[in-house]
Tab-separated table of C-alpha atoms in Angstrom:
chain	number	residue	atom	x	y	z
A	158	UNK	CA	14.264	48.243	2.257
A	159	UNK	CA	14.687	49.353	5.673
A	160	UNK	CA	11.890	51.135	7.643
A	161	UNK	CA	12.390	54.209	9.688
A	162	UNK	CA	10.897	53.883	13.433
A	163	UNK	CA	10.760	56.808	15.980
A	164	UNK	CA	11.650	56.170	19.438
A	165	UNK	CA	9.544	58.167	22.144
A	166	UNK	CA	11.143	61.057	23.464
A	167	UNK	CA	11.698	61.739	27.234
A	168	UNK	CA	12.004	64.944	29.138
A	169	UNK	CA	14.204	63.498	31.616
A	170	UNK	CA	16.896	62.295	29.226
A	171	UNK	CA	20.423	63.620	30.337
A	172	UNK	CA	22.345	65.557	27.922
A	173	UNK	CA	26.033	64.398	26.958
A	174	UNK	CA	28.372	65.899	24.752
A	175	UNK	CA	27.180	65.541	21.120
A	176	UNK	CA	23.731	64.191	21.804
A	177	UNK	CA	20.753	65.884	20.565
A	178	UNK	CA	18.338	68.035	22.249
A	179	UNK	CA	15.089	66.478	23.489
A	180	UNK	CA	12.831	68.017	21.262
A	181	UNK	CA	14.166	66.571	17.893
A	182	UNK	CA	12.969	63.094	17.126
A	183	UNK	CA	15.554	60.324	16.869
A	184	UNK	CA	15.447	58.052	13.710
A	185	UNK	CA	16.812	54.683	13.608
A	186	UNK	CA	16.556	52.204	11.159
A	187	UNK	CA	14.676	48.940	11.858
A	188	UNK	CA	15.525	46.011	9.535
A	189	UNK	CA	12.904	43.924	8.200
A	190	UNK	CA	12.968	40.672	9.987
A	191	UNK	CA	15.173	37.875	7.999
A	192	UNK	CA	13.367	35.777	5.577
A	193	UNK	CA	14.052	32.072	4.748
A	194	UNK	CA	15.120	31.726	1.224
A	195	UNK	CA	13.922	28.493	-0.601
A	196	UNK	CA	16.244	25.788	-1.708
A	197	UNK	CA	18.333	26.684	-4.953
A	198	UNK	CA	16.599	25.417	-8.031
A	199	UNK	CA	19.246	22.392	-8.449
A	200	UNK	CA	17.799	21.236	-5.290
A	201	UNK	CA	14.352	22.442	-5.706
A	202	UNK	CA	13.464	20.370	-8.570
A	203	UNK	CA	14.457	16.869	-7.250
A	204	UNK	CA	12.433	17.642	-4.017
A	205	UNK	CA	9.455	18.602	-5.971
A	206	UNK	CA	10.043	15.390	-8.289
A	207	UNK	CA	10.332	13.062	-4.975
A	208	UNK	CA	7.416	14.503	-3.531
A	209	UNK	CA	5.657	13.749	-6.800
A	210	UNK	CA	6.864	10.307	-6.708
A	211	UNK	CA	5.967	9.906	-3.060
A	212	UNK	CA	2.090	11.372	-3.776
A	213	UNK	CA	1.706	8.957	-6.716
A	214	UNK	CA	2.938	6.319	-4.597
A	215	UNK	CA	0.691	7.290	-1.791
A	216	UNK	CA	-2.205	7.263	-4.228
A	217	UNK	CA	-1.708	3.792	-5.477
A	218	UNK	CA	-1.446	2.641	-1.736
A	219	UNK	CA	-4.786	4.722	-0.697
A	220	UNK	CA	-6.593	3.267	-3.648
A	221	UNK	CA	-5.492	-0.279	-2.839
A	222	UNK	CA	-6.366	0.041	1.061
A	223	UNK	CA	-9.657	1.868	0.494
A	224	UNK	CA	-10.986	0.747	-2.998
A	225	UNK	CA	-10.254	-2.813	-2.942
A	226	UNK	CA	-13.551	-4.927	-2.505
A	227	UNK	CA	-14.366	-6.767	0.692
A	228	UNK	CA	-17.135	-9.298	0.285
A	229	UNK	CA	-16.745	-11.102	3.356
A	230	UNK	CA	-17.257	-7.754	5.591
A	231	UNK	CA	-20.647	-6.919	3.633
A	232	UNK	CA	-22.919	-7.878	6.613
A	233	UNK	CA	-20.445	-5.704	9.193
A	234	UNK	CA	-20.378	-2.517	6.781
A	235	UNK	CA	-22.787	0.194	7.353
A	236	UNK	CA	-23.104	3.931	6.413
A	237	UNK	CA	-22.144	6.473	8.794
A	238	UNK	CA	-23.391	10.075	8.179
A	239	UNK	CA	-23.167	11.176	11.940
A	240	UNK	CA	-19.803	12.405	13.127
A	241	UNK	CA	-18.481	10.371	16.032
A	242	UNK	CA	-20.790	7.444	16.048
A	243	UNK	CA	-18.157	5.014	14.353
A	244	UNK	CA	-15.600	6.417	16.701
A	245	UNK	CA	-17.853	5.651	19.670
A	246	UNK	CA	-18.403	2.011	18.171
A	247	UNK	CA	-14.685	1.463	17.941
A	248	UNK	CA	-13.824	2.862	21.299
A	249	UNK	CA	-16.525	0.922	22.650
A	250	UNK	CA	-15.620	-2.405	21.268
A	251	UNK	CA	-14.134	-5.366	23.532
A	252	UNK	CA	-10.987	-5.392	21.083
A	253	UNK	CA	-8.569	-2.595	21.560
A	254	UNK	CA	-6.717	-3.780	18.278
A	255	UNK	CA	-9.363	-2.979	16.014
A	256	UNK	CA	-10.210	0.533	17.478
A	257	UNK	CA	-6.330	1.427	17.255
A	258	UNK	CA	-6.187	0.095	13.618
A	259	UNK	CA	-9.037	1.649	12.856
A	260	UNK	CA	-8.451	5.181	14.034
A	261	UNK	CA	-4.881	4.882	13.688
A	262	UNK	CA	-4.743	4.136	10.065
A	263	UNK	CA	-7.366	6.637	9.194
A	264	UNK	CA	-5.213	9.170	10.997
A	265	UNK	CA	-1.790	7.745	9.047
A	266	UNK	CA	-3.886	8.072	5.895
A	267	UNK	CA	-4.214	11.859	5.762
A	268	UNK	CA	-0.763	12.596	7.124
A	269	UNK	CA	1.010	12.281	3.387
A	270	UNK	CA	-1.503	14.992	2.173
A	271	UNK	CA	-0.305	17.365	4.976
A	272	UNK	CA	3.421	16.777	4.380
A	273	UNK	CA	3.436	16.675	0.476
A	274	UNK	CA	0.591	19.084	-0.399
A	275	UNK	CA	2.699	22.277	0.477
A	276	UNK	CA	5.500	21.072	-1.664
A	277	UNK	CA	3.676	20.042	-4.622
A	278	UNK	CA	1.237	23.118	-4.807
A	279	UNK	CA	2.780	26.002	-3.486
A	280	UNK	CA	-0.513	27.993	-3.811
A	281	UNK	CA	-2.141	25.305	-1.447
A	282	UNK	CA	0.533	25.682	1.310
A	283	UNK	CA	-1.638	27.316	3.952
A	284	UNK	CA	-3.307	25.144	6.594
A	285	UNK	CA	-7.009	26.012	5.703
A	286	UNK	CA	-6.208	24.820	2.069
A	287	UNK	CA	-4.489	21.779	2.938
A	288	UNK	CA	-7.289	20.701	5.094
A	289	UNK	CA	-9.865	21.548	2.488
A	290	UNK	CA	-8.036	19.705	-0.258
A	291	UNK	CA	-7.580	16.764	2.159
A	292	UNK	CA	-11.102	16.584	3.053
A	293	UNK	CA	-12.226	16.873	-0.645
A	294	UNK	CA	-10.275	13.929	-1.706
A	295	UNK	CA	-11.509	11.804	1.449
A	296	UNK	CA	-15.080	12.568	0.907
A	297	UNK	CA	-14.411	11.551	-3.086
A	298	UNK	CA	-12.781	8.183	-1.825
A	299	UNK	CA	-15.397	7.627	0.829
A	300	UNK	CA	-18.299	8.290	-1.755
A	301	UNK	CA	-16.602	5.863	-4.293
A	302	UNK	CA	-16.532	3.149	-1.435
A	303	UNK	CA	-19.822	3.741	-0.567
A	304	UNK	CA	-21.460	3.674	-4.089
A	305	UNK	CA	-18.889	1.257	-6.045
A	306	UNK	CA	-17.240	-0.919	-3.767
A	307	UNK	CA	-18.673	-4.303	-2.113
A	308	UNK	CA	-18.245	-4.552	1.610
A	309	UNK	CA	-17.145	-0.967	1.801
A	310	UNK	CA	-19.471	2.081	2.954
A	311	UNK	CA	-19.194	5.745	3.333
A	312	UNK	CA	-18.148	6.811	6.840
A	313	UNK	CA	-17.827	10.423	7.753
A	314	UNK	CA	-15.620	9.683	10.764
A	315	UNK	CA	-12.833	8.299	8.119
A	316	UNK	CA	-12.863	11.803	6.547
A	317	UNK	CA	-12.559	13.712	9.717
A	318	UNK	CA	-9.628	11.270	11.018
A	319	UNK	CA	-8.033	11.688	7.397
A	320	UNK	CA	-8.234	15.324	7.555
A	321	UNK	CA	-6.857	15.340	11.270
A	322	UNK	CA	-4.149	13.227	9.977
A	323	UNK	CA	-3.407	15.816	7.359
A	324	UNK	CA	-3.349	18.449	9.923
A	325	UNK	CA	-0.900	16.632	12.082
A	326	UNK	CA	1.430	15.960	8.753
A	327	UNK	CA	1.085	19.956	7.971
A	328	UNK	CA	1.954	21.049	11.349
A	329	UNK	CA	4.884	18.721	11.993
A	330	UNK	CA	6.544	18.671	8.739
A	331	UNK	CA	4.562	19.734	5.779
A	332	UNK	CA	4.800	23.744	6.722
A	333	UNK	CA	8.464	23.425	6.855
A	334	UNK	CA	8.871	21.569	3.659
A	335	UNK	CA	6.633	23.879	1.712
A	336	UNK	CA	8.970	26.989	2.932
A	337	UNK	CA	12.121	25.280	2.007
A	338	UNK	CA	11.041	24.426	-1.389
A	339	UNK	CA	8.873	27.550	-2.567
A	340	UNK	CA	9.681	31.026	-1.703
A	341	UNK	CA	6.907	33.134	0.312
A	342	UNK	CA	4.916	35.718	-1.975
A	343	UNK	CA	5.211	38.911	-0.826
A	344	UNK	CA	2.135	40.841	-0.385
A	345	UNK	CA	1.748	44.777	-1.088
């Protein structure tokens, strides 16, 4: 549907043969901006199936990395409810490798959420919804670690880093993939 826009009139416009008098409004149609169309159904279904397979594989990897007992590290593990405390400890430690492994690993664990959630759940395509869903899942993982797993503890910094990773994944790729697979809902 084309919208009609009125251009402002000026008193000093010169009249040429066939032009309208300056007192009449000039109507020019303004077209809606072009919208991206989602993939056609024959491509959309395999894309969603592949995203589902990747999400299941990611869930298995996440469970293996985070919910596996670690009895040898029981004396090193402490619950952290203060944002930033673990990050300062990692960055203040003499070994840079451990800090990069902890911080980078937690960031990378969140990236698949930011990429795959918009493809799998069209109603959760928005940035805020992706971040809330990631934070909720990661909070549940951290609670399970702290309550059930030997050698693991709840760490709020892990949740923050995982959610930041989801933000990065969503901004880099997830938003585009969600738009490619699902049509944008019209409002109004």
